PDB file of C-alpha atoms in Angstrom:
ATOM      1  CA  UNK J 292      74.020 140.301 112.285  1.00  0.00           C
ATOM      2  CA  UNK J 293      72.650 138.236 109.076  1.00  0.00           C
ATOM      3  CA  UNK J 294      72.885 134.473 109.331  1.00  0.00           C
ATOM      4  CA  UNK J 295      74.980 133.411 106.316  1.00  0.00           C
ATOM      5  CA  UNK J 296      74.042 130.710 103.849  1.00  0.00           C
ATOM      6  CA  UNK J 297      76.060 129.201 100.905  1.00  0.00           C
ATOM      7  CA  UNK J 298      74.381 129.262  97.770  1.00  0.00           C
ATOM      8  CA  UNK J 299      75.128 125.955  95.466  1.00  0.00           C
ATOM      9  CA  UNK J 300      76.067 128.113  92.177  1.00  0.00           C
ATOM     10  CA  UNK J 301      78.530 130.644  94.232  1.00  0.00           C
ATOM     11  CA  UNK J 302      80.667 127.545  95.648  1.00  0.00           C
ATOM     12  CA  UNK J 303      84.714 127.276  94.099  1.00  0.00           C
ATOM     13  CA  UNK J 304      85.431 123.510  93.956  1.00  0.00           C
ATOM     14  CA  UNK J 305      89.219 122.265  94.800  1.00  0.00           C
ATOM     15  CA  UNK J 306      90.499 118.610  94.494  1.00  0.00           C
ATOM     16  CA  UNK J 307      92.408 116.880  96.906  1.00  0.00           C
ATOM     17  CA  UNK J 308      94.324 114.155  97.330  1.00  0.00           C
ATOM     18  CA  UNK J 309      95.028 111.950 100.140  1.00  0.00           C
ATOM     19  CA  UNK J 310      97.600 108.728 100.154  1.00  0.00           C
ATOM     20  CA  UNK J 311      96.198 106.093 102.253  1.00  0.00           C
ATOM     21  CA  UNK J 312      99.140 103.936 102.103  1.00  0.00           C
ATOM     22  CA  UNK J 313      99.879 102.820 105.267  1.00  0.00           C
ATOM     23  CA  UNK J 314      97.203 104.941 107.245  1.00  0.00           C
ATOM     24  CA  UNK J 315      94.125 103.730 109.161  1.00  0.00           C
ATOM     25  CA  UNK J 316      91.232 103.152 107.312  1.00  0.00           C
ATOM     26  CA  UNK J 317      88.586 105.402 109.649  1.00  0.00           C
ATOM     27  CA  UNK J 318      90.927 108.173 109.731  1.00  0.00           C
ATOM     28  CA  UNK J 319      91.311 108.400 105.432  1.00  0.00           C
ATOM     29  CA  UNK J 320      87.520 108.161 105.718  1.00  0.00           C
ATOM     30  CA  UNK J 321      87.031 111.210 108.220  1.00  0.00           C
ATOM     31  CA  UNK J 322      89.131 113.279 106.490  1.00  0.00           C
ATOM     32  CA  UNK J 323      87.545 112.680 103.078  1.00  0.00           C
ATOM     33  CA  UNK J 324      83.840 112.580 103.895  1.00  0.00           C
ATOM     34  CA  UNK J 325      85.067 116.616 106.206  1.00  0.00           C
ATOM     35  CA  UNK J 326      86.464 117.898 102.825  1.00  0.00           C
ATOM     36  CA  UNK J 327      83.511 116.303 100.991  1.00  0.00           C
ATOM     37  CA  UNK J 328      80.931 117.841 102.417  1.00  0.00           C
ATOM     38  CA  UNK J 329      82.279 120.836 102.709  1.00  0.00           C
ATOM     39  CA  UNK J 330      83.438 121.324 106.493  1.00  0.00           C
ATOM     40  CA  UNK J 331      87.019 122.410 106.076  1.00  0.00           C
ATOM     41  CA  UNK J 332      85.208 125.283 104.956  1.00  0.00           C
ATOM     42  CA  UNK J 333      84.338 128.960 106.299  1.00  0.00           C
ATOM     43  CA  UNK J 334      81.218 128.748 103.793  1.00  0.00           C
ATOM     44  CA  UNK J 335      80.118 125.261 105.192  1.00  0.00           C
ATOM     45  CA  UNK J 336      75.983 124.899 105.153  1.00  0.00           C
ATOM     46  CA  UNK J 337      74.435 122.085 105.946  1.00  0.00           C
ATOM     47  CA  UNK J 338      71.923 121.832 103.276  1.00  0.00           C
ATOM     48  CA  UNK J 339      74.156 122.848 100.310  1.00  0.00           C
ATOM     49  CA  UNK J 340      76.637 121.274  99.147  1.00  0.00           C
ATOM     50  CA  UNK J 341      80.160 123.336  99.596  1.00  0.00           C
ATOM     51  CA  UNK J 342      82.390 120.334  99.906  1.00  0.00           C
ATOM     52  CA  UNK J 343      85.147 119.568  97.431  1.00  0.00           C
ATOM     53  CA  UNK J 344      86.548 116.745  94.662  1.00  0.00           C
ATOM     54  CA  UNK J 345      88.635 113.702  96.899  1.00  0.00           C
ATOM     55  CA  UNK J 346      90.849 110.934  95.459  1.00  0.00           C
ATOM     56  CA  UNK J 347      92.214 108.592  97.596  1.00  0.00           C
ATOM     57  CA  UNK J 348      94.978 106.853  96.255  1.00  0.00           C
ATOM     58  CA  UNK J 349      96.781 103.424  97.625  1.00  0.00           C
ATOM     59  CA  UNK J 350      93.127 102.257  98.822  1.00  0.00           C
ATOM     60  CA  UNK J 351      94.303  99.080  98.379  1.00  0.00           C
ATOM     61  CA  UNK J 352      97.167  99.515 101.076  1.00  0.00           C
ATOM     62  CA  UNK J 353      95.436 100.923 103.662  1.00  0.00           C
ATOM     63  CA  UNK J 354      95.299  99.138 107.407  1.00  0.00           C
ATOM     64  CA  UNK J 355      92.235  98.271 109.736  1.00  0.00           C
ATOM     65  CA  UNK J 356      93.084  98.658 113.263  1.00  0.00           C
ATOM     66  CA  UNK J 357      93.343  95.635 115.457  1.00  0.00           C
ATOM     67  CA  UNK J 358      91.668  92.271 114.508  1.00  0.00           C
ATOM     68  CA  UNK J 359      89.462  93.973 112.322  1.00  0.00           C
ATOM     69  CA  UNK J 360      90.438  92.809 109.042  1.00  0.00           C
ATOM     70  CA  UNK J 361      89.152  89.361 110.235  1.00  0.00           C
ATOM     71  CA  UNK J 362      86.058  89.938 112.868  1.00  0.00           C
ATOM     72  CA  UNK J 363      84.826  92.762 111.073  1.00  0.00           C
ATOM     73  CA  UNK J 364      81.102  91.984 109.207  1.00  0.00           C
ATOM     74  CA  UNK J 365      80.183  93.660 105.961  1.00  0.00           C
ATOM     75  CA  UNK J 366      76.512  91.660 105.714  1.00  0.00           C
ATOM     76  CA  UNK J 367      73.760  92.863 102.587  1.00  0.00           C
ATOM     77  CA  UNK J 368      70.813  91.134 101.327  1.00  0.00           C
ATOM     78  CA  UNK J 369      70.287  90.586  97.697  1.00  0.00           C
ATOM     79  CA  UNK J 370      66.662  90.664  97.786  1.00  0.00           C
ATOM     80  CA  UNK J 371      66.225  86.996  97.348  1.00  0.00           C
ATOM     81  CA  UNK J 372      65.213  83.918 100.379  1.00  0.00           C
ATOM     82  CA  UNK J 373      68.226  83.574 101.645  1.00  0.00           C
ATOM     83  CA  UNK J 374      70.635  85.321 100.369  1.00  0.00           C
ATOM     84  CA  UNK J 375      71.778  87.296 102.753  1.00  0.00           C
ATOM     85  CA  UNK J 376      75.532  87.675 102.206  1.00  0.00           C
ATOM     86  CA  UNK J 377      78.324  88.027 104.691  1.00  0.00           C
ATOM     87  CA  UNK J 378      82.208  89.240 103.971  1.00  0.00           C
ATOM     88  CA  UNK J 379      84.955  89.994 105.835  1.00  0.00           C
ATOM     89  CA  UNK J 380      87.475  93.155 105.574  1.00  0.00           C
ATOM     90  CA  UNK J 381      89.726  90.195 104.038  1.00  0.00           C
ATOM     91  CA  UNK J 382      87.434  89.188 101.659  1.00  0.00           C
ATOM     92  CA  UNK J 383      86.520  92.346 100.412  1.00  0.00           C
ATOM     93  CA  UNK J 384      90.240  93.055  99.540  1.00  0.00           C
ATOM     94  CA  UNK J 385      91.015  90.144  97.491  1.00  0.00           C
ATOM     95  CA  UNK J 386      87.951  91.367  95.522  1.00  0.00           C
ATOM     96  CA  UNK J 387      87.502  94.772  95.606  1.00  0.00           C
ATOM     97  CA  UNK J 388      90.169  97.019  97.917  1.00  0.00           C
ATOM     98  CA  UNK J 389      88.452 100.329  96.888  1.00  0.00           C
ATOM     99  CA  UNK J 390      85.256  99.305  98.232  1.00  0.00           C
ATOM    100  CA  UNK J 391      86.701  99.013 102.028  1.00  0.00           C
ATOM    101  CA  UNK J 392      87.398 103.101 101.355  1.00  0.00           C
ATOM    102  CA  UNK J 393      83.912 103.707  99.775  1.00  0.00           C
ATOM    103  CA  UNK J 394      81.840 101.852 102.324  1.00  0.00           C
ATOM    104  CA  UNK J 395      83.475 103.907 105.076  1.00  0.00           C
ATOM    105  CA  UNK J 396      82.961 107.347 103.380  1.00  0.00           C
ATOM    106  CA  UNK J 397      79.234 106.733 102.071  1.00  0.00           C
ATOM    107  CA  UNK J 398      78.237 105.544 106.010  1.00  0.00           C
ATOM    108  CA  UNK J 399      80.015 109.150 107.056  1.00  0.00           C
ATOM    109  CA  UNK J 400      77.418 111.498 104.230  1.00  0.00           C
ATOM    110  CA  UNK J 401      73.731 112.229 104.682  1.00  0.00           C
ATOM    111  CA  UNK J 402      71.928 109.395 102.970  1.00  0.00           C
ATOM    112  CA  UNK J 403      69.425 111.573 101.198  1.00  0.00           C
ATOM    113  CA  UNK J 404      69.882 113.276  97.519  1.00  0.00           C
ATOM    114  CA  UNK J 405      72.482 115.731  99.134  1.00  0.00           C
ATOM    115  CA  UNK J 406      74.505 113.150 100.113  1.00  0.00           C
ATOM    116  CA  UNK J 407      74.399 110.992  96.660  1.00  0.00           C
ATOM    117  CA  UNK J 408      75.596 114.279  95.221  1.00  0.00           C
ATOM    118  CA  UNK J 409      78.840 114.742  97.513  1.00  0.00           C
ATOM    119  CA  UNK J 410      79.544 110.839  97.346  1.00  0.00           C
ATOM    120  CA  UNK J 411      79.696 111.411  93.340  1.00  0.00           C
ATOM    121  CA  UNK J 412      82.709 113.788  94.582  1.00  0.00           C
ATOM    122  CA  UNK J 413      84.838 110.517  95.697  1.00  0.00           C
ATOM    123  CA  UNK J 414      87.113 109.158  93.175  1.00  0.00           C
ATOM    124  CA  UNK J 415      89.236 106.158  95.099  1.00  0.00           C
ATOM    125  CA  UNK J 416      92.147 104.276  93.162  1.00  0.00           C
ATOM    126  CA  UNK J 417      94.108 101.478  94.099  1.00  0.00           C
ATOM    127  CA  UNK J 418      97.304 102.097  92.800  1.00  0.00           C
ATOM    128  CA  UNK J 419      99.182 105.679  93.303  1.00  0.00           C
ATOM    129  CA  UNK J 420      97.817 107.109  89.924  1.00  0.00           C
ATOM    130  CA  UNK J 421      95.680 108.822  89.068  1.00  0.00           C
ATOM    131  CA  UNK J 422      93.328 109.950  85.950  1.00  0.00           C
ATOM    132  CA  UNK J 423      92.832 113.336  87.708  1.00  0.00           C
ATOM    133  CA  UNK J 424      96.177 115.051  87.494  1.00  0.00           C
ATOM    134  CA  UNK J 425      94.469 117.946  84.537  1.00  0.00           C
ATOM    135  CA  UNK J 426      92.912 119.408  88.076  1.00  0.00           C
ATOM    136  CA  UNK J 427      96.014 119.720  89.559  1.00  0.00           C
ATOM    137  CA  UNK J 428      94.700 118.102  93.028  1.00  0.00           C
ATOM    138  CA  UNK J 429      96.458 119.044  96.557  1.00  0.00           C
ATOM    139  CA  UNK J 430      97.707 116.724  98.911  1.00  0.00           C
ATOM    140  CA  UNK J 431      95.977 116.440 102.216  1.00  0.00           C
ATOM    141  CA  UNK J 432      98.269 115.066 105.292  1.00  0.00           C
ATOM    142  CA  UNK J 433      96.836 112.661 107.907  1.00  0.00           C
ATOM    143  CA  UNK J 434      97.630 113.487 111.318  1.00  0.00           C
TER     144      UNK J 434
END
């Protein structure tokens, strides 16, 4: 028996759409970075990228489990003496909701060039529309 492998060019792309109002934030993040890169898939490879389009709408509503949204530590350094900066889940919401979402799915990709190419795939929105509705995108349940 030959060992099958997906071929970039031969590889149907779907869109998806999951609500994460209400719904823990790893869970929306599993499920997005699976369809991503391509593991709901029979055709899955890991070296080509199979995975398909994901919005997540509601980012701004979704819930960290626990004490989380306070003891959590987002930390990155600028670059500069000193400026090494530290936010909280809470923090990050007032500024930027989507960017709870995004952090979680980028950690959950390879960090190489295959993985900036599936990440491009993510399109995360605070509100419950959407620019994306032309692709007619399915909805994805969280169990």
């Amino acid at each position: 028996m030959k060992t099958f492998s997906a071929k970039a060019q031969d590889v149907e792309r779907k869109w998806y759409v999951i609500d994460a109002e209400n719904q823990i934030l790893g869970k929306v993040a599993v499920k997005a970075a699976n369809i991503l890169r391509g593991k709901n898939k029979t055709i899955y490879t890991p070296h080509v990228d199979t995975g398909d389009f994901v919005i997540i709408i509601n980012a701004d509503k979704v819930v960290l489990s626990g004490t989380k949204e306070t003891d959590k530590i987002y930390t990155r350094y600028t670059g500069y003496v000193g400026n090494q900066k530290i936010e909280t889940p809470r923090k990050v919401r007032e500024r930027r909701p989507e960017l709870l979402l995004e952090r979680a799915v980028r950690g959950m990709v390879p960090h190489n060039k295959l993985g900036d190419a599936i990440y491009k795939k993510l399109k995360v929105v605070n509100g419950p529309d959407h620019k994306h509705e032309a692709q007619q995108p399915e909805a994805v349940e969280i169990a």
